[in-house]
Coordinates of C-alpha atoms and ligand atoms in Angstrom, one line a residue:
X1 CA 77.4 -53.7 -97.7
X2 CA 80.6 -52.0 -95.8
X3 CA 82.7 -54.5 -94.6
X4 CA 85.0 -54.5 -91.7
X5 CA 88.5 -56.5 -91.5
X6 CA 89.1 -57.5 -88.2
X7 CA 90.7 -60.9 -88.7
X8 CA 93.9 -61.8 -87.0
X9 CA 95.4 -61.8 -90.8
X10 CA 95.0 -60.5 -93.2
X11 CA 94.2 -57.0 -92.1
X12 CA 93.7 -53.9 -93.3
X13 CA 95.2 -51.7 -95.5
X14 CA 96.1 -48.2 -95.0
X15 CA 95.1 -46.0 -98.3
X16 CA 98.6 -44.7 -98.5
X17 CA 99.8 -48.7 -99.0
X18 CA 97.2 -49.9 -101.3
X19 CA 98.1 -46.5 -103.6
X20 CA 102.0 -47.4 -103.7
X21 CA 101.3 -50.8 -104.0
X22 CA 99.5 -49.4 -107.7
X23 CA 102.6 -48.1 -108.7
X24 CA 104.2 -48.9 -112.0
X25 CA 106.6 -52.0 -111.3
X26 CA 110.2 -50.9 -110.8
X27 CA 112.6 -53.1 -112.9
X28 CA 114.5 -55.0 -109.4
X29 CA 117.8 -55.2 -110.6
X30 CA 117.7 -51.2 -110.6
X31 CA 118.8 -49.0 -108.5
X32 CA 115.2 -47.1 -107.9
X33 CA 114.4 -50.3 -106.5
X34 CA 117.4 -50.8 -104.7
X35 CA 117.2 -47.1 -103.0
X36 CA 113.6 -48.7 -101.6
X37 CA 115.3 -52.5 -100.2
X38 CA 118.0 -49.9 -98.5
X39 CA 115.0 -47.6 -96.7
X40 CA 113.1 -51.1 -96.0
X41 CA 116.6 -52.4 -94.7
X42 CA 116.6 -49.9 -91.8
X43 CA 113.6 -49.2 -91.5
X44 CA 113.6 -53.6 -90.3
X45 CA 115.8 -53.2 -88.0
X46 CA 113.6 -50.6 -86.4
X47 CA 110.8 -52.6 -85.9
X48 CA 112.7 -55.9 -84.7
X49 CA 114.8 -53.8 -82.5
X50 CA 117.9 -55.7 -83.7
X51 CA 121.5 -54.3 -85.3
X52 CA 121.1 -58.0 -87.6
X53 CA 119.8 -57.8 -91.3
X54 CA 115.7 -59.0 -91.3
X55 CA 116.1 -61.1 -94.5
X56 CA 112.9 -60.6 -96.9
X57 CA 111.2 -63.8 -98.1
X58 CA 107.9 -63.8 -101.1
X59 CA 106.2 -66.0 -99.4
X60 CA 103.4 -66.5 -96.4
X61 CA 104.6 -65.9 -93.0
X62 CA 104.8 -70.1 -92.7
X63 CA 107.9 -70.2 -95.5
X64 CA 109.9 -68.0 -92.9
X65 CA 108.8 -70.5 -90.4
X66 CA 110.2 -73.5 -92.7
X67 CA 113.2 -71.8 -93.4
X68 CA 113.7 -71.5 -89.3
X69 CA 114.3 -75.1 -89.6
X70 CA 115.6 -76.3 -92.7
X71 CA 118.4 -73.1 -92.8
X72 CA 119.4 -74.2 -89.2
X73 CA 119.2 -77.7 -88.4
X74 CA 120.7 -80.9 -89.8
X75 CA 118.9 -84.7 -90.3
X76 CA 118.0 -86.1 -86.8
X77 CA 118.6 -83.1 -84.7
X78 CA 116.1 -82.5 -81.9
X79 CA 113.9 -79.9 -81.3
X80 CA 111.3 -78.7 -78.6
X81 CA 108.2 -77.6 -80.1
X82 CA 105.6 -75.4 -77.6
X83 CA 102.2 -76.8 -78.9
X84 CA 99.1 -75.2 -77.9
X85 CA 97.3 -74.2 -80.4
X86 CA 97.7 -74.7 -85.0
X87 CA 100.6 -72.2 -85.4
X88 CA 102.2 -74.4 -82.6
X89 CA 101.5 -77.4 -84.4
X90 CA 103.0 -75.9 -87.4
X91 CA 106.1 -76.3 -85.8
X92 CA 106.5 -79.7 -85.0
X93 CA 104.7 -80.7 -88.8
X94 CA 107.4 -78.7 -90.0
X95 CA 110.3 -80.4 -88.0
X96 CA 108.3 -84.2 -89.2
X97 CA 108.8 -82.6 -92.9
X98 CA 112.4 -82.6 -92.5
X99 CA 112.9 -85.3 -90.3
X100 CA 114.1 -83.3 -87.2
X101 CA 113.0 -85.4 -83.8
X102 CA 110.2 -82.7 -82.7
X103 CA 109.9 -82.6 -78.6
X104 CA 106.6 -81.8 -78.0
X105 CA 105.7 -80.1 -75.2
X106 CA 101.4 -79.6 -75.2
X107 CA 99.3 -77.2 -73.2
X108 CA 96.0 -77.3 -72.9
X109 CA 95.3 -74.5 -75.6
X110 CA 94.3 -71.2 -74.2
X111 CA 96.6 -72.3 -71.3
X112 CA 99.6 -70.2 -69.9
X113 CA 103.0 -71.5 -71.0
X114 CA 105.4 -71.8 -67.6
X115 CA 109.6 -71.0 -69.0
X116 CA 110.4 -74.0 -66.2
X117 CA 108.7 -76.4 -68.5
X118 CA 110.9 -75.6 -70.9
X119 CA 114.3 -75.7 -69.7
X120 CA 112.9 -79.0 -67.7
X121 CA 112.4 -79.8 -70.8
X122 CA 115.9 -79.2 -72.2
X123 CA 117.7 -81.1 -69.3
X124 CA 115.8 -84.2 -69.8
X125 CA 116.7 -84.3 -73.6
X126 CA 119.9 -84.1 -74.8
X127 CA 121.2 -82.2 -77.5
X128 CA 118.1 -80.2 -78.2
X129 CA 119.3 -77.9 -80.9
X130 CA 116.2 -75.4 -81.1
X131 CA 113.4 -74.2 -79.0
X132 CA 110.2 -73.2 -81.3
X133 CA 107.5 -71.2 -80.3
X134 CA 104.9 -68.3 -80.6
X135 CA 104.6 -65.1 -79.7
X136 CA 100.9 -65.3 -79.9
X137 CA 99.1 -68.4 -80.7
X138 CA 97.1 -66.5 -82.8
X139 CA 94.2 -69.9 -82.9
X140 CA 93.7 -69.3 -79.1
X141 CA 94.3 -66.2 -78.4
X142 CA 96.9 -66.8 -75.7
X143 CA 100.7 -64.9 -75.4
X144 CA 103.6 -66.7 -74.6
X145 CA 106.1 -65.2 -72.5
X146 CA 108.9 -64.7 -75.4
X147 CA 111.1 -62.5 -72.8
X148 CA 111.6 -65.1 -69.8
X149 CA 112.5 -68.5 -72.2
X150 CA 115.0 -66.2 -74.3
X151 CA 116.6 -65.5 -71.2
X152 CA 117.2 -68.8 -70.0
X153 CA 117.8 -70.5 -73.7
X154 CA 120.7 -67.7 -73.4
X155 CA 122.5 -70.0 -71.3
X156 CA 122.1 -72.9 -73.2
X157 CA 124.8 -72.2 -76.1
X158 CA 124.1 -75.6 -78.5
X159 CA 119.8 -74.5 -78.5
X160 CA 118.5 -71.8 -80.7
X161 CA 115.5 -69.7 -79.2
X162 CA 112.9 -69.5 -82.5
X163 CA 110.2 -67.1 -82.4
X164 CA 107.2 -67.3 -84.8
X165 CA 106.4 -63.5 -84.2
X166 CA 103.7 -63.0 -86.9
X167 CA 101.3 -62.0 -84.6
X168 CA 104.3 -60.2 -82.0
X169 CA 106.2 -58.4 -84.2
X170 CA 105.0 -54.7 -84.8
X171 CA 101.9 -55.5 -81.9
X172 CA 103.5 -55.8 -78.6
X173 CA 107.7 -54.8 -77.5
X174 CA 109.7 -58.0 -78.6
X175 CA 113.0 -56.4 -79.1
X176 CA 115.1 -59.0 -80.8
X177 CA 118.8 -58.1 -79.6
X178 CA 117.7 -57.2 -75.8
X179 CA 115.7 -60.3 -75.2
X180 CA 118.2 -62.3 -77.0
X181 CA 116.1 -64.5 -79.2
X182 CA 118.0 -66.1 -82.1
X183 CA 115.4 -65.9 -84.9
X184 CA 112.6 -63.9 -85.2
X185 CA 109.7 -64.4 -87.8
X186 CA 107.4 -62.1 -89.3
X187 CA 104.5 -61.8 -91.9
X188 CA 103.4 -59.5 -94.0
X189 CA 99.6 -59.5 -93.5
X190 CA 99.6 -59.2 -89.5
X191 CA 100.8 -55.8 -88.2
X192 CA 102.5 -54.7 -90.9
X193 CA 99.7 -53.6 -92.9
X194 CA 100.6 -55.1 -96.2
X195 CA 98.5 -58.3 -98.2
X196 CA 99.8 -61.6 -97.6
X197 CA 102.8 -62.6 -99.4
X198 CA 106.1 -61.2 -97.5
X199 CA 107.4 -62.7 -94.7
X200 CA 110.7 -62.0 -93.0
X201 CA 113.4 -63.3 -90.3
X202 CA 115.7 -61.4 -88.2
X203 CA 118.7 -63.5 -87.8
X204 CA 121.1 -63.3 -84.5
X205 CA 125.4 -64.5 -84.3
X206 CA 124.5 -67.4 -82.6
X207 CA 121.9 -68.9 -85.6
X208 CA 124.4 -68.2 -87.9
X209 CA 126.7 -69.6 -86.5
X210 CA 124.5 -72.7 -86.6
X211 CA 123.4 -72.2 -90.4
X212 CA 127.1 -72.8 -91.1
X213 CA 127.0 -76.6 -90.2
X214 CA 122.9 -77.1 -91.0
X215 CA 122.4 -80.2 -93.4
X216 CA 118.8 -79.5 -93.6
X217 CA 118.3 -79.7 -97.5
X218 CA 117.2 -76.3 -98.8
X219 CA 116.9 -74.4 -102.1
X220 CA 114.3 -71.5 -102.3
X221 CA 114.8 -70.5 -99.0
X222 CA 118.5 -70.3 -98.4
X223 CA 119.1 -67.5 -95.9
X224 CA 122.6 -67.4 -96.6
X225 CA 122.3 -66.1 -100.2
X226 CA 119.5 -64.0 -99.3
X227 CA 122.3 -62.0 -96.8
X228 CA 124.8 -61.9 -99.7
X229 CA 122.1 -60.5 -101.9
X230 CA 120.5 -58.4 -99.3
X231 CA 123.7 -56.5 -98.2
X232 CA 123.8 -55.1 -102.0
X233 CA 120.0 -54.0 -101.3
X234 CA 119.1 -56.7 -103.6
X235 CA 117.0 -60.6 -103.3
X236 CA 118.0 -63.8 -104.5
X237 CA 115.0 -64.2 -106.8
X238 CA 112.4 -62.0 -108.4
X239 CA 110.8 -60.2 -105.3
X240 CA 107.1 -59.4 -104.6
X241 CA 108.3 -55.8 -106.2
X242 CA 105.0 -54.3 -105.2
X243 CA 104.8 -55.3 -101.7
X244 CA 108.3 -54.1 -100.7
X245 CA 107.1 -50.5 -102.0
X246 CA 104.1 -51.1 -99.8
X247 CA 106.3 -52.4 -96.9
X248 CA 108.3 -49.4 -97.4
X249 CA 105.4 -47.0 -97.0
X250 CA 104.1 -49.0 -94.0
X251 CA 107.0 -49.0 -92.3
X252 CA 107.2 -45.1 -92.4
X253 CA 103.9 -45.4 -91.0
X254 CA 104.8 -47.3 -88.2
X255 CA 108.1 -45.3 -87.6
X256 CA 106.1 -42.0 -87.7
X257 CA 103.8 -42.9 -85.4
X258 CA 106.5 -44.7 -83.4
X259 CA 106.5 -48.2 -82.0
X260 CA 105.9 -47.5 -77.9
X261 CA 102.8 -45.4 -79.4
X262 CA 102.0 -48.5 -82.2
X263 CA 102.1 -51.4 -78.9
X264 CA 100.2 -48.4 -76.4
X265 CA 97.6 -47.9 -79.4
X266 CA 96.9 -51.9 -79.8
X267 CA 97.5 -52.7 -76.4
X268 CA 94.6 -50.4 -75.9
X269 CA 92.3 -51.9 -78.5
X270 CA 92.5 -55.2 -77.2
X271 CA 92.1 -54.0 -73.6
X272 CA 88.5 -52.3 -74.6
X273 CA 87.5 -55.3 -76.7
X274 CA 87.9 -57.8 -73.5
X275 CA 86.3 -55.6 -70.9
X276 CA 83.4 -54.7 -73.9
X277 CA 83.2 -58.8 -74.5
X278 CA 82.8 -58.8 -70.6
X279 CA 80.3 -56.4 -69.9
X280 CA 78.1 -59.0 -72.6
X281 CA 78.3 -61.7 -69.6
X282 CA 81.0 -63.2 -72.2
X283 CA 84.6 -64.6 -71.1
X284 CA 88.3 -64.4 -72.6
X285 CA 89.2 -68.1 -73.4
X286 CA 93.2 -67.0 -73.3
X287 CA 94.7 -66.8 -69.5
X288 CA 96.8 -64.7 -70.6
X289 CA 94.9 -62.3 -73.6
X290 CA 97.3 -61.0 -76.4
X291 CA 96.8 -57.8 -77.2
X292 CA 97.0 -59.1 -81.3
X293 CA 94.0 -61.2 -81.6
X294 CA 90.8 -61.9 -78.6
X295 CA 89.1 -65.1 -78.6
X296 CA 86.0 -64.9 -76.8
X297 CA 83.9 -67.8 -75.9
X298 CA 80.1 -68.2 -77.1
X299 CA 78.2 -67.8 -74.2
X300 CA 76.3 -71.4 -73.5
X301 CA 73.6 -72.1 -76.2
X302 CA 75.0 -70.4 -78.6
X303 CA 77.1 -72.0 -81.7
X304 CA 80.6 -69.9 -81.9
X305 CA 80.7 -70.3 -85.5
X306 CA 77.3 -69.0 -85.8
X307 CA 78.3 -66.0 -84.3
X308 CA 81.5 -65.7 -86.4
X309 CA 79.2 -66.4 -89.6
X310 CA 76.3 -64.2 -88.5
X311 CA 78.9 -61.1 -88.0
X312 CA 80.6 -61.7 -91.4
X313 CA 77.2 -62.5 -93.5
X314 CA 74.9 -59.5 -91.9
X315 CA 76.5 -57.6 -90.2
X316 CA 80.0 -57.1 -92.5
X317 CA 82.3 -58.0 -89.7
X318 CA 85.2 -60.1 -90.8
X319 CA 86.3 -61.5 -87.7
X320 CA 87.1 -65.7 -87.0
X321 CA 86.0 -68.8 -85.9
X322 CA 87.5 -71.3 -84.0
X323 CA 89.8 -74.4 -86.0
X324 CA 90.0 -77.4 -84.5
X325 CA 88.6 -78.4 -80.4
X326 CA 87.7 -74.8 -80.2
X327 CA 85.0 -75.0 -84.0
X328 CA 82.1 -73.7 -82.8
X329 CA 83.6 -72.5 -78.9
X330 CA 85.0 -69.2 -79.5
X331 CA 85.1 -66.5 -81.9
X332 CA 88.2 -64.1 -82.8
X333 CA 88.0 -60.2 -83.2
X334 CA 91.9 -58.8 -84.3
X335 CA 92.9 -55.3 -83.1
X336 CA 96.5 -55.6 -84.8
X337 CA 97.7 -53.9 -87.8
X338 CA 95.6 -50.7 -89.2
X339 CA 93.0 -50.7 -85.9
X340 CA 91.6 -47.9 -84.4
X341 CA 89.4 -47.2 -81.6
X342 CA 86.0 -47.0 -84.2
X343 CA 86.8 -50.6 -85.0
X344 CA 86.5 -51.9 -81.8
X345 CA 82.9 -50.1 -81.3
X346 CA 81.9 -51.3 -85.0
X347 CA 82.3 -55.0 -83.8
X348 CA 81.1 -54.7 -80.7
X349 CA 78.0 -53.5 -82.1
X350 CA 77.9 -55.5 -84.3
X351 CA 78.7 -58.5 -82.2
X352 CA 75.4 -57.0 -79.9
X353 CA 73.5 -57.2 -83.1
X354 CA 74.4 -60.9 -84.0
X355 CA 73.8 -61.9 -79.9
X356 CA 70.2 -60.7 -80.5
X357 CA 69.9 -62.4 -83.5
X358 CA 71.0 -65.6 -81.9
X359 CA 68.6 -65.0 -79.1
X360 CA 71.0 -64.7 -76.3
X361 CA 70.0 -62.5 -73.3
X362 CA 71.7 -59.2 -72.4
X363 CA 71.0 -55.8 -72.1
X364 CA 71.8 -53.8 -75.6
X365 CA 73.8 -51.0 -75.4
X366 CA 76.1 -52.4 -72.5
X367 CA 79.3 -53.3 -74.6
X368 CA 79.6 -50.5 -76.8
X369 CA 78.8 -48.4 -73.5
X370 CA 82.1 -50.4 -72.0
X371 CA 83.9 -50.2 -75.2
X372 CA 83.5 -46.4 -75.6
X373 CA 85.0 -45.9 -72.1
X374 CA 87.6 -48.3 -72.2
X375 CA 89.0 -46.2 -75.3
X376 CA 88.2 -42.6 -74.0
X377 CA 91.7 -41.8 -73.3
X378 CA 93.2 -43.7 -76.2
Ligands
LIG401 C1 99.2 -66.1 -89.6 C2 100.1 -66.8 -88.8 C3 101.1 -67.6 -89.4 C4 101.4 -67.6 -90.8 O1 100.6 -68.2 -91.6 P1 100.7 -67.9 -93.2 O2 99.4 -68.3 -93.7 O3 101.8 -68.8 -93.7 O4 101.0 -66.5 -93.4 C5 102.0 -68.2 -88.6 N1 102.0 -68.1 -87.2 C6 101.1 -67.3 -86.6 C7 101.2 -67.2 -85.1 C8 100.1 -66.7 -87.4 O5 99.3 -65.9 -86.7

């Protein structure tokens, strides 16, 4: 059977990656090796938009996510977490880990995220030292609006503005200097094209500034050696040597087809697969869709993880379930990353197929028909 990748992580991979990625391993205290870190180096600053180093971590997006926290804060500090959704909750576990006093503030998930909350928020606590959140809650499908809470933590000098961008960075504009936002976190396995295992932080003046007085214990990830090291285009400890000459090759990618044409491209994908899901009789659970990752909700009757499992097992459609309250609600198809127009069609055919199978009743032909016009001027 062909199989189709359409998760919201991991993704595909480009031919171009995979065949790098087979290259012989370069010794890493070399300077082949270093000649890559130095292309990688700008190449990061590119796609966060930001003059900053983007330090390089082997790990899952999450251990950038940890190190957001322990590299920043100190014992007891408090911090406002934006929970709607698991990568939201992931914040405020994190923050419990290291005993930082996690504010929570909890949407329904799906739900839009309002920028007053947050700075109502931040008056009624004192000394909140960070602000966590998503770009996309990749679980619900929902975007938060990075570019309007950046501005106003901007004016708060003692709060950090934290973005988990794993599902942002390299799918929509999130330009880390303009929009001011402090730290910005990235993943290897999302939109950059790569297998899991890299995951990466741009880091602004004002964090750190903060890093210099953080108490947080921390060993693996210290982001201060990882600068001292970076600058001489090396990493504090071994790196994942292959996937930083895959990440080199995908970033060319992404640079040669250029980012406005990367976030038009995606932004076009997404669009095709809502208005296709649509056209079924089928809604967006998100208010406000991302253009990374679209839940859509199992029409009444029908079991959302069947739909996720039927797609996967007969069809060859790797797309995702729900977790949590939304098991068996919605299921996830990902346009981030390596997507093209013929993936979009592929599940939404194959999406028809599985809605037959599960004897829900539509009229066949109707979401690819939306889906192939949707994309005709992509
Ligand atoms: C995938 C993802 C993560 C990272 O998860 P890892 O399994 O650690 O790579 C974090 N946040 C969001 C929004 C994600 O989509």
């Amino acid at each position: 059977m062909k199989r189709y990748l359409l998760a919201p992580g991991p993704t595909a991979i480009p031919p171009e990656v995979l065949l790098k990625m087979a290259e012989p391993i370069l010794h890493h205290r070399n300077p082949l090796f270093e000649e890559i870190v130095a292309e990688v180096r700008e190449n990061l600053k590119y796609l966060f938009a930001t003059k900053k180093e983007v330090l390089i971590f082997a790990s899952s997006g999450t251990g950038a996510m940890e190190g957001a926290v322990t590299n920043m804060l100190s014992p007891g500090d408090k911090a406002i977490c934006i929970r709607s959704g698991k990568f939201g909750e992931r914040w405020a576990n994190i923050c419990k880990a290291y005993g930082v006093e996690a504010i929570n503030i909890d949407l329904p998930w799906g739900d839009d995220l309002d920028p007053a909350l947050v700075e109502k928020t931040l008056k009624a606590n004192s000394g909140v030292k960070a602000v966590y959140m998503q770009a996309t809650e990749t679980s619900t499908g929902a975007m938060f609006p990075v570019k309007e809470v950046a501005a106003m933590i901007k004016n708060y000098p003692e709060t950090l503005m934290v973005v988990d961008g794993i599902t942002g960075v390299g799918v929509f504009e999130l330009p880390q200097d303009a929009w001011n936002i402090d730290i910005l976190v990235a993943g290897s396995q999302k939109a950059l094209m790569l297998p899991p295992g890299l995951a990466f932080a741009g880091v602004s003046d004002k964090a750190w500034a903060f890093n210099k007085t953080a108490k947080l214990p921390r060993f693996y990830f210290n982001w201060a050696k990882e600068l001292t090291n970076l600058e001489k285009n090396q990493t504090n400890f071994t790196p994942a040597i292959s996937l930083i000459g895959g990440l080199r090759e995908s970033l060319g990618m992404i640079k040669t087809e250029g980012l406005e044409n990367v976030y038009k491209r995606i932004d076009g994908l997404a669009y095709a697969t809502r208005e296709a899901a649509k056209a079924l009789g089928l809604k967006v659970f998100a208010k406000t869709p991302s253009p990374a990752v679209t839940a859509i909700m199992a029409p009444e009757g029908v079991d959302g993880q069947a739909i996720y499992k039927t797609l996967w097992k007969k069809y060859g459609v790797t797309g995702a379930g729900g977790q949590d309250q939304l098991k068996g609600k919605i299921f996830r198809l990902a346009t981030l990353g390596y997507a093209d127009k013929y993936d979009v069609i592929t599940a939404i055919a194959a999406l028809e197929f599985t809605l037959r199978d599960l004897g829900y009743k539509f009229e066949m032909g109707k979401g690819v028909a939306k889906a192939v016009d949707s994309l005709k001027d992509l």
